[in-house]
PDB file of C-alpha atoms in Angstrom:
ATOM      1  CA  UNK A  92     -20.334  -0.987  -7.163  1.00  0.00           C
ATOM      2  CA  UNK A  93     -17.202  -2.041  -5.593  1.00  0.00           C
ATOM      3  CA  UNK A  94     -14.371  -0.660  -7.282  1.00  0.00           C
ATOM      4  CA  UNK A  95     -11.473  -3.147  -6.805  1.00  0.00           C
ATOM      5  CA  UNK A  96     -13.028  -6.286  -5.205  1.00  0.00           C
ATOM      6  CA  UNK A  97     -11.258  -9.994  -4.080  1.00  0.00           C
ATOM      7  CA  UNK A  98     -12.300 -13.712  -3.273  1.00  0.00           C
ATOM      8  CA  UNK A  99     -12.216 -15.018  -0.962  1.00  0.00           C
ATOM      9  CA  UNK A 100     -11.941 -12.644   2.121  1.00  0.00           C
ATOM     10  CA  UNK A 101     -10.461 -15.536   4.173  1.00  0.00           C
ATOM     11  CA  UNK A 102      -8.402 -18.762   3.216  1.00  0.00           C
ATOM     12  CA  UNK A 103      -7.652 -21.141   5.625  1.00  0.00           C
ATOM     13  CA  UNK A 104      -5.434 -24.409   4.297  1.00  0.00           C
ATOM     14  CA  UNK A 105      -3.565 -26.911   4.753  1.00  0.00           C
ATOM     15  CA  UNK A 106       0.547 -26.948   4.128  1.00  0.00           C
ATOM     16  CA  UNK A 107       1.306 -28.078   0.678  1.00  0.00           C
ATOM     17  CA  UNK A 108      -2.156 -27.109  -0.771  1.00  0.00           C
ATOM     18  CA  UNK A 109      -2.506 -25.051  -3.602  1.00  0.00           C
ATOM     19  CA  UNK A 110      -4.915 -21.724  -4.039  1.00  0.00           C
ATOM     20  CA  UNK A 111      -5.637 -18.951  -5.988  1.00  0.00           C
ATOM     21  CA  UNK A 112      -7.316 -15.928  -4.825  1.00  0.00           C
ATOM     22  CA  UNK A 113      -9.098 -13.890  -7.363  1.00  0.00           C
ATOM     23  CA  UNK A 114      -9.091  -9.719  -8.036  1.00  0.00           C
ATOM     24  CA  UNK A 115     -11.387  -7.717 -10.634  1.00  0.00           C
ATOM     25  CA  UNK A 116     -11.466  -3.816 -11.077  1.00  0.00           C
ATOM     26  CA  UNK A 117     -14.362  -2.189 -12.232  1.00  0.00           C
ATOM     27  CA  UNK A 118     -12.169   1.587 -12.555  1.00  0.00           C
ATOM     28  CA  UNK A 119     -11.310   1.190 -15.919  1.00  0.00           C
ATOM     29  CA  UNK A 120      -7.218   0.975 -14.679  1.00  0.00           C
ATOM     30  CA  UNK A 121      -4.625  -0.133 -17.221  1.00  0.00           C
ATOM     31  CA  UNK A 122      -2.221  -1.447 -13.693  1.00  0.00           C
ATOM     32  CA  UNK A 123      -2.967  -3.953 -11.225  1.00  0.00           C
ATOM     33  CA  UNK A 124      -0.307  -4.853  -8.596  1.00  0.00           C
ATOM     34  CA  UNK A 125      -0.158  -7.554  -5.816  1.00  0.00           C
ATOM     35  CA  UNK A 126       0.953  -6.778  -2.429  1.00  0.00           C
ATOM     36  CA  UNK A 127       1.916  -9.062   0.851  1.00  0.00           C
ATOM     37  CA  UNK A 128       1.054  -7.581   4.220  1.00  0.00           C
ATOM     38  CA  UNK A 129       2.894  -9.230   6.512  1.00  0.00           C
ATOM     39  CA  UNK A 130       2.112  -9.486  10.708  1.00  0.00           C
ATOM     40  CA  UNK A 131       4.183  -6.047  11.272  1.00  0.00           C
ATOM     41  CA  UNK A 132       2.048  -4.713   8.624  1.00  0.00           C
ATOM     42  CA  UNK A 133       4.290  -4.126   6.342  1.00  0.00           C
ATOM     43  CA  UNK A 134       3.269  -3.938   2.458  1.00  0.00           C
ATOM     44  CA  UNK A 135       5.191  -5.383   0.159  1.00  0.00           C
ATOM     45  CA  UNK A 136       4.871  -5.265  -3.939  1.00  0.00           C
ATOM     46  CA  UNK A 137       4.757  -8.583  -5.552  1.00  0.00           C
ATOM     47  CA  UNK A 138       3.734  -8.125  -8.865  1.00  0.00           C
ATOM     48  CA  UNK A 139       2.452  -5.433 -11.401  1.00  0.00           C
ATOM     49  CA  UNK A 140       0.723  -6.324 -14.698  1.00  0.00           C
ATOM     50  CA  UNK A 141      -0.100  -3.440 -17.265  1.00  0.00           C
ATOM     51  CA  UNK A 142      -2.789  -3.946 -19.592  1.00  0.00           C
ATOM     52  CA  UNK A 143      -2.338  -7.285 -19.118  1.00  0.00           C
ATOM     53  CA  UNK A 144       1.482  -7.457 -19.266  1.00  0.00           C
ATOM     54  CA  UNK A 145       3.595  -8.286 -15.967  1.00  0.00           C
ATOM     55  CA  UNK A 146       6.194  -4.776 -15.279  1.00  0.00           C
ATOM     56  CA  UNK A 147       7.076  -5.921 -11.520  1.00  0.00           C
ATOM     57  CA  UNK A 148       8.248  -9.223 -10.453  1.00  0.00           C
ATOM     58  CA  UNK A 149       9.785  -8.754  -7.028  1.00  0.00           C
ATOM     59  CA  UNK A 150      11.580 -11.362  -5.681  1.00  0.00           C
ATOM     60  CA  UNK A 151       8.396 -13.790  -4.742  1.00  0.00           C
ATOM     61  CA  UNK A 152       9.296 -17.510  -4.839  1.00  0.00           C
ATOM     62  CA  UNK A 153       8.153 -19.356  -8.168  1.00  0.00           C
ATOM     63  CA  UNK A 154       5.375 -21.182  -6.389  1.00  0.00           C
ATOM     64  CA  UNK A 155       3.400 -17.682  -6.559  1.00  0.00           C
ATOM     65  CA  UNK A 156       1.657 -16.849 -10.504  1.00  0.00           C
ATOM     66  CA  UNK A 157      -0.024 -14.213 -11.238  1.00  0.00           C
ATOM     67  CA  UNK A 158      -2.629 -14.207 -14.148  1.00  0.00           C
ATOM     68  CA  UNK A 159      -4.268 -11.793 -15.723  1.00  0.00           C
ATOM     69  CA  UNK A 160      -7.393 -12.938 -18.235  1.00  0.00           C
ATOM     70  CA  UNK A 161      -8.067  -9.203 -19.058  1.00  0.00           C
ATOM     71  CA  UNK A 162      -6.847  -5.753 -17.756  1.00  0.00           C
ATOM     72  CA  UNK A 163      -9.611  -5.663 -15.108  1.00  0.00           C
ATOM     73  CA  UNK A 164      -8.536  -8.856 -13.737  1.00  0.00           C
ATOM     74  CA  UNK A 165      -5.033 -10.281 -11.643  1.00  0.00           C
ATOM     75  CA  UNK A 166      -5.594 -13.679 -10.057  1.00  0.00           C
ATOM     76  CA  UNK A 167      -2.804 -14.820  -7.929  1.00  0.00           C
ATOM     77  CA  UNK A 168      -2.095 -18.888  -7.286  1.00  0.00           C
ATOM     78  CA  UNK A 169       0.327 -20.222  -5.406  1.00  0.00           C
ATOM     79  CA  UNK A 170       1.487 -23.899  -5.406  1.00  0.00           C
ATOM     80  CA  UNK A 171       2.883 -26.063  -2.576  1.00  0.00           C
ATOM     81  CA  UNK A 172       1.404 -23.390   0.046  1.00  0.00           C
ATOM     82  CA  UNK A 173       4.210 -23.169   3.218  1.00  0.00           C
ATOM     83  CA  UNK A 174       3.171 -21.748   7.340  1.00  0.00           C
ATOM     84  CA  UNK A 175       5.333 -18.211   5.637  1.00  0.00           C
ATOM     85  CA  UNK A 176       2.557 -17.135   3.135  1.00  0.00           C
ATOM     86  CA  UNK A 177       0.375 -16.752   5.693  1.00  0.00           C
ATOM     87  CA  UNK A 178      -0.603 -13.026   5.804  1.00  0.00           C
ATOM     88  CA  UNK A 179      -3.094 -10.752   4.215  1.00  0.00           C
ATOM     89  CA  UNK A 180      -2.572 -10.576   0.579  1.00  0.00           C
ATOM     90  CA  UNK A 181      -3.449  -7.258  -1.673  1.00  0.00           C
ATOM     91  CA  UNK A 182      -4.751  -6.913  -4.647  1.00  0.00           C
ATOM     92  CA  UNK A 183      -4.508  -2.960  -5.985  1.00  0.00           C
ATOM     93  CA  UNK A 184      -4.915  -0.812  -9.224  1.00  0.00           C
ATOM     94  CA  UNK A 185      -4.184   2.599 -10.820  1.00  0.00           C
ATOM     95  CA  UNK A 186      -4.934   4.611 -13.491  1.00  0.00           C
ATOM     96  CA  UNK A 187      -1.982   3.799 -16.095  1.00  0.00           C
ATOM     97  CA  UNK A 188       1.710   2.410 -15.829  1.00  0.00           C
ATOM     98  CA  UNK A 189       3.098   5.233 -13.809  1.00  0.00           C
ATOM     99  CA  UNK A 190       1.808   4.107 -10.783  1.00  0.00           C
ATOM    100  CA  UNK A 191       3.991   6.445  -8.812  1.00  0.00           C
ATOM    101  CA  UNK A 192       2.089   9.283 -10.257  1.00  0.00           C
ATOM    102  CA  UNK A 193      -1.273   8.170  -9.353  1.00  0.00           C
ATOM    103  CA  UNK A 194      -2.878   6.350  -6.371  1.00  0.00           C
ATOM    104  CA  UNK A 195      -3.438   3.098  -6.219  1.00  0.00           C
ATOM    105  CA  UNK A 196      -7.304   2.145  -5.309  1.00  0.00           C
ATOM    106  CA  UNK A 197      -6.854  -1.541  -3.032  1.00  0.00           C
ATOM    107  CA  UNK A 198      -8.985  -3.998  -2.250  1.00  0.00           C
ATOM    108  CA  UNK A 199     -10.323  -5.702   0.607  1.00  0.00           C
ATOM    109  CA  UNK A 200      -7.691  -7.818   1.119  1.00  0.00           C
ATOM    110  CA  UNK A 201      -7.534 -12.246   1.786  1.00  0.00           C
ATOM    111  CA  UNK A 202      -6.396 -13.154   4.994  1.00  0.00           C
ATOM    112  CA  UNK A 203      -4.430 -16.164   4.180  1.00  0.00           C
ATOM    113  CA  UNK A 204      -3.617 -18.891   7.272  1.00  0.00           C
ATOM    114  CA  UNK A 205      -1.792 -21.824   6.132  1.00  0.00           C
ATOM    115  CA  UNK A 206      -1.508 -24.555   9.100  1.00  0.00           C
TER     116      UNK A 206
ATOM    117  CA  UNK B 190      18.687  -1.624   0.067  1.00  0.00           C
ATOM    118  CA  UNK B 191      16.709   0.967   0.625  1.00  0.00           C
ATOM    119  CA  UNK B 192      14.584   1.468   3.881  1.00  0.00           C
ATOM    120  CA  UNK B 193      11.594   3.260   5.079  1.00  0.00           C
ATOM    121  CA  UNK B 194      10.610   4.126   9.164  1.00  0.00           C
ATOM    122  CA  UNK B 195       7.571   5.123  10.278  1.00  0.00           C
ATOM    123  CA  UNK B 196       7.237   5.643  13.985  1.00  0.00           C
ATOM    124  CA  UNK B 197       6.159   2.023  14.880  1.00  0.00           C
ATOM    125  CA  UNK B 198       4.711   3.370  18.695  1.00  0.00           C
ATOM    126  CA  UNK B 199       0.950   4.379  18.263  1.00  0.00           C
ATOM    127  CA  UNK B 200       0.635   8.584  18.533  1.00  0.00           C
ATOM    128  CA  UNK B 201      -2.201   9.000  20.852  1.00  0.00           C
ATOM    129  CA  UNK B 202      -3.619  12.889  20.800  1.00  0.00           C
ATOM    130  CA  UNK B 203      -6.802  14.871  21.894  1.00  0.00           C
ATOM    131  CA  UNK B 204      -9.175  15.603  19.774  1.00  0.00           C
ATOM    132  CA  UNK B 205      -8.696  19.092  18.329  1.00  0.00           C
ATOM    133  CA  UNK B 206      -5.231  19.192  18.321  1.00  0.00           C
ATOM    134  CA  UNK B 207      -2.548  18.458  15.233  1.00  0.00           C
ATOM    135  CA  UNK B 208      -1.535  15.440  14.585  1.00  0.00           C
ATOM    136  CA  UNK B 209       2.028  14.878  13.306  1.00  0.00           C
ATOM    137  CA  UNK B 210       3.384  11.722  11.825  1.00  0.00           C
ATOM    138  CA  UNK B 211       6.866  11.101  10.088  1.00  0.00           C
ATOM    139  CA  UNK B 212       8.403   9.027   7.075  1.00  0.00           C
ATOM    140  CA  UNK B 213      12.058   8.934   6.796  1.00  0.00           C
ATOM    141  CA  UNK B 214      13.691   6.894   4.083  1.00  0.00           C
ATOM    142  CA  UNK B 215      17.544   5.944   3.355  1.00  0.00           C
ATOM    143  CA  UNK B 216      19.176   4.789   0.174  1.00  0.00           C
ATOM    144  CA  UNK B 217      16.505   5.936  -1.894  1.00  0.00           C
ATOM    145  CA  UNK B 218      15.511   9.095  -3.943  1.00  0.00           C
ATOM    146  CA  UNK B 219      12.239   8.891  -4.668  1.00  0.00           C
ATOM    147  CA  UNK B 220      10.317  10.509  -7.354  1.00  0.00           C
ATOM    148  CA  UNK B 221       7.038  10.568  -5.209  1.00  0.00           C
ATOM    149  CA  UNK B 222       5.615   9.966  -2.077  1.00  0.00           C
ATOM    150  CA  UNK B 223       2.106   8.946  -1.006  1.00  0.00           C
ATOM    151  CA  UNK B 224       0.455   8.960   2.276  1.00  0.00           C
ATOM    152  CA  UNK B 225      -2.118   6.340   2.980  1.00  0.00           C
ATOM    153  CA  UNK B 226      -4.532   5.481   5.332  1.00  0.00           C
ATOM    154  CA  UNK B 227      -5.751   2.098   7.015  1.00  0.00           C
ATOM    155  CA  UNK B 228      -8.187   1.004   8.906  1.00  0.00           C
ATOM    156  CA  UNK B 229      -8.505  -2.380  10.401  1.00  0.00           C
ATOM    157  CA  UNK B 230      -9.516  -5.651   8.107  1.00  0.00           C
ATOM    158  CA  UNK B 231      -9.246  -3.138   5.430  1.00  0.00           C
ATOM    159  CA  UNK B 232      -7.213  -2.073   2.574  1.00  0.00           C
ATOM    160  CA  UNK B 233      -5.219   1.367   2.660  1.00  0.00           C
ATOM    161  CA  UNK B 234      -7.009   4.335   0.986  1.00  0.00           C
ATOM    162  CA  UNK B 235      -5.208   7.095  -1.117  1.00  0.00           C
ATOM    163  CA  UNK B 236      -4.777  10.447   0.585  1.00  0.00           C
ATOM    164  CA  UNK B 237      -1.795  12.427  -0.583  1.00  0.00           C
ATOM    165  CA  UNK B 238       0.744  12.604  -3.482  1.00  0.00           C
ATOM    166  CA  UNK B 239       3.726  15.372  -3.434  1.00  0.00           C
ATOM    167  CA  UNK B 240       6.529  15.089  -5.842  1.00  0.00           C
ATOM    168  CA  UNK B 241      10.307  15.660  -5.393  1.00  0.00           C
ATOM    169  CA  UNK B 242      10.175  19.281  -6.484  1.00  0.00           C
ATOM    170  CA  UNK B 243       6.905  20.041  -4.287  1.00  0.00           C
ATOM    171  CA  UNK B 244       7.651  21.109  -0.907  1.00  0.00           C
ATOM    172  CA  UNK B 245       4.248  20.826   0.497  1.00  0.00           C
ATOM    173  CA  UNK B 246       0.786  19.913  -0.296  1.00  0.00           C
ATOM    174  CA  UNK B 247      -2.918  20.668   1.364  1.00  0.00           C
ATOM    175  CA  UNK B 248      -6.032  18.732   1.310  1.00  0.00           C
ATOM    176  CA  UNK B 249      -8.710  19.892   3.823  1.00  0.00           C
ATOM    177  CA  UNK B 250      -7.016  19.160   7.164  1.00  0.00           C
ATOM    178  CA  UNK B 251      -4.509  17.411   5.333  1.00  0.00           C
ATOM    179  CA  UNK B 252      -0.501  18.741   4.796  1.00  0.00           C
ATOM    180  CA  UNK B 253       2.010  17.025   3.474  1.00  0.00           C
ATOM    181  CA  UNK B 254       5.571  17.894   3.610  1.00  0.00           C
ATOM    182  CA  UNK B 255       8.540  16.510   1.579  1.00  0.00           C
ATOM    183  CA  UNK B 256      12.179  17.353   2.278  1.00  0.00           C
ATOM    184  CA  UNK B 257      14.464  15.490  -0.224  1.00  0.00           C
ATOM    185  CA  UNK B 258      17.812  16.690   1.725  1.00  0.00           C
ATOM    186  CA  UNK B 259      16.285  15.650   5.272  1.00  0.00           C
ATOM    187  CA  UNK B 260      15.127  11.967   3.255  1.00  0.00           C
ATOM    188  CA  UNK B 261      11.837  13.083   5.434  1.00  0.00           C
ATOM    189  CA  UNK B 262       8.085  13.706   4.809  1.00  0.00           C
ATOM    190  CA  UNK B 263       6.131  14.774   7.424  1.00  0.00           C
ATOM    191  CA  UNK B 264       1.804  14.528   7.489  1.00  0.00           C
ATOM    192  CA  UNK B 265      -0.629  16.790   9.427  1.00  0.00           C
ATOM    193  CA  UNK B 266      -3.786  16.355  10.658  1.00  0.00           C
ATOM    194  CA  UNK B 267      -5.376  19.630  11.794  1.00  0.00           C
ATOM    195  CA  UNK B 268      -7.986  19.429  14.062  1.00  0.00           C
ATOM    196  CA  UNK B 269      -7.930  15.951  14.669  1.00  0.00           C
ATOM    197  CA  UNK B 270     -11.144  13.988  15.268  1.00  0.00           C
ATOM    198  CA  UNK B 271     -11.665  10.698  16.562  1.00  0.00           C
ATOM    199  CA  UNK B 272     -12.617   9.562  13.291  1.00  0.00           C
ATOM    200  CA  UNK B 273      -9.059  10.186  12.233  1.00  0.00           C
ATOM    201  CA  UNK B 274      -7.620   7.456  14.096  1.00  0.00           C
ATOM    202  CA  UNK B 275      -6.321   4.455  12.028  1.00  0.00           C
ATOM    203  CA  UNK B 276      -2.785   3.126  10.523  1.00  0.00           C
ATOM    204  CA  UNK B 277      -1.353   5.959   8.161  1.00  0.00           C
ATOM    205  CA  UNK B 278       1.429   4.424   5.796  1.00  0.00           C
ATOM    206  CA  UNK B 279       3.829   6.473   3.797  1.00  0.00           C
ATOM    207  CA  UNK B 280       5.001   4.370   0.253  1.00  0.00           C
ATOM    208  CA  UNK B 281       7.963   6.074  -1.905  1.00  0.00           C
ATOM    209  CA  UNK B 282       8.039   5.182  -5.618  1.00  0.00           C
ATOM    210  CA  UNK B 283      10.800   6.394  -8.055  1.00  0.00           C
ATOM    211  CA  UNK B 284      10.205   6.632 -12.055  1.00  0.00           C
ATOM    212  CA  UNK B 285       9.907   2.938 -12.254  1.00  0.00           C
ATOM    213  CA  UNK B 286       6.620   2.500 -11.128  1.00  0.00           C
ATOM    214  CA  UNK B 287       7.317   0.387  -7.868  1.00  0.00           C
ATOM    215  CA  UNK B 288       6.236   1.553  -4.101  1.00  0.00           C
ATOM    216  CA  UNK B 289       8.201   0.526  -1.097  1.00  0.00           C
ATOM    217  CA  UNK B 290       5.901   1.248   1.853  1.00  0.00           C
ATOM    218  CA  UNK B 291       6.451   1.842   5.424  1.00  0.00           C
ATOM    219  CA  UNK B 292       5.188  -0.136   8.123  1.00  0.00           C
ATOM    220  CA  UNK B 293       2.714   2.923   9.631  1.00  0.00           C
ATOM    221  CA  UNK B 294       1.891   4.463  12.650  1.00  0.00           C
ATOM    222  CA  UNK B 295      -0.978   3.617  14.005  1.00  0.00           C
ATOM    223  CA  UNK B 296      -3.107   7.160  15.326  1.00  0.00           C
ATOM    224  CA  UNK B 297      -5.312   7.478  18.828  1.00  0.00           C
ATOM    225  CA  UNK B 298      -7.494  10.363  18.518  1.00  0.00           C
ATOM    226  CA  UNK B 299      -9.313  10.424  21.971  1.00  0.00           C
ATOM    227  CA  UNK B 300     -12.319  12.627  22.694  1.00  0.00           C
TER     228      UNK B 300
END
């Protein structure tokens, strides 16, 4: 009964690939964000859909697209994969659209290594 | 832009005693501030929220402190146990919606 869960847990690829990594929420949320965690650890927003609409869209190169099928889901694919997206990529969620009100539940995480 | 620091040297402390870590932002005025924890390989967990007009919160062993003229929020950990250690990240958010986090300070509670 994972509450906000990811695939996969590790991606390791090749430059220039593409990938998507995958996030579902089973919490009933209305917001789902992406965040980058870089190797000083810190987090940084990428994206925030509510109910299904996108409300953040930091600046993230346009090789990085976030989907989302339904509210409980936010896939994230990026095209044309370079050595600076490797990190450890986020997927989060909270209650409604004021995030800053209420916490944000986060997955896992997907260790991302691009060679 | 705005920035956030977090004491980036680990805070090593013996069990029992308080634990003390600070947040201090510029070029920001947030509406709220959260305090998370993380452990390794995984992803933060929620502890604390306290909002610009709140001066301090309690959970447990858990106190929060915000001071909107110092740009600082301060987090306590009383009686500190070894299961306390981890990363503990502070994120700011205004009305908008969007959290800038800090980078953390990682926590050595030794027996």
């Amino acid at each position: 009964d994972t509450a906000v869960s990811q695939t996969p847990k590790y991606l390791v690829t090749q430059m220039g690939n593409d990938k998507s990594i995958k996030c579902e929420q089973n919490l009933g949320h209305d917001t789902m964000y992406w965040y980058k965690q870089d190797s000083k650890k810190f987090l940084k927003i990428m994206f925030s859909y509510n109910n299904k609409e996108l409300i953040i869209n930091e600046t993230v190169p346009n090789r990085f697209s976030p989907k989302s099928p339904d509210k409980a889901h936010l896939n994230l694919h990026i095209n044309s994969l370079e050595l600076g997206d490797s990190a450890v990529y986020f997927c989060a969620s909270s209650q409604d659209g004021t995030g800053a009100k209420n916490e944000q539940f986060f997955g896992p995480g997907t260790r991302l290594t691009v060679l | 832009s705005q920035k956030i620091e977090q004491n980036s040297e680990a805070l090593n402390i013996q069990e029992g005693k308080t634990a003390t870590l600070t947040c201090n932002y510029t070029n920001y005025s947030p509406a709220y501030l959260q305090w998370y924890r993380q452990d390794p390989g995984r992803g933060p967990v929620f502890l604390l929220l306290i909002r610009e007009n709140e001066k301090e919160k309690r959970k447990e062993r858990l106190k929060v402190t915000f001071d909107t003229t110092l740009k600082q929020s301060l987090f306590h950990i009383t009686a500190s146990q070894p299961a306390d250690s981890a990363t503990y990240l502070c994120a700011l958010a205004s009305n908008f919606n969007k959290f800038y986090f800090g980078s953390g300070t990682k926590l050595n509670v030794k027996p």
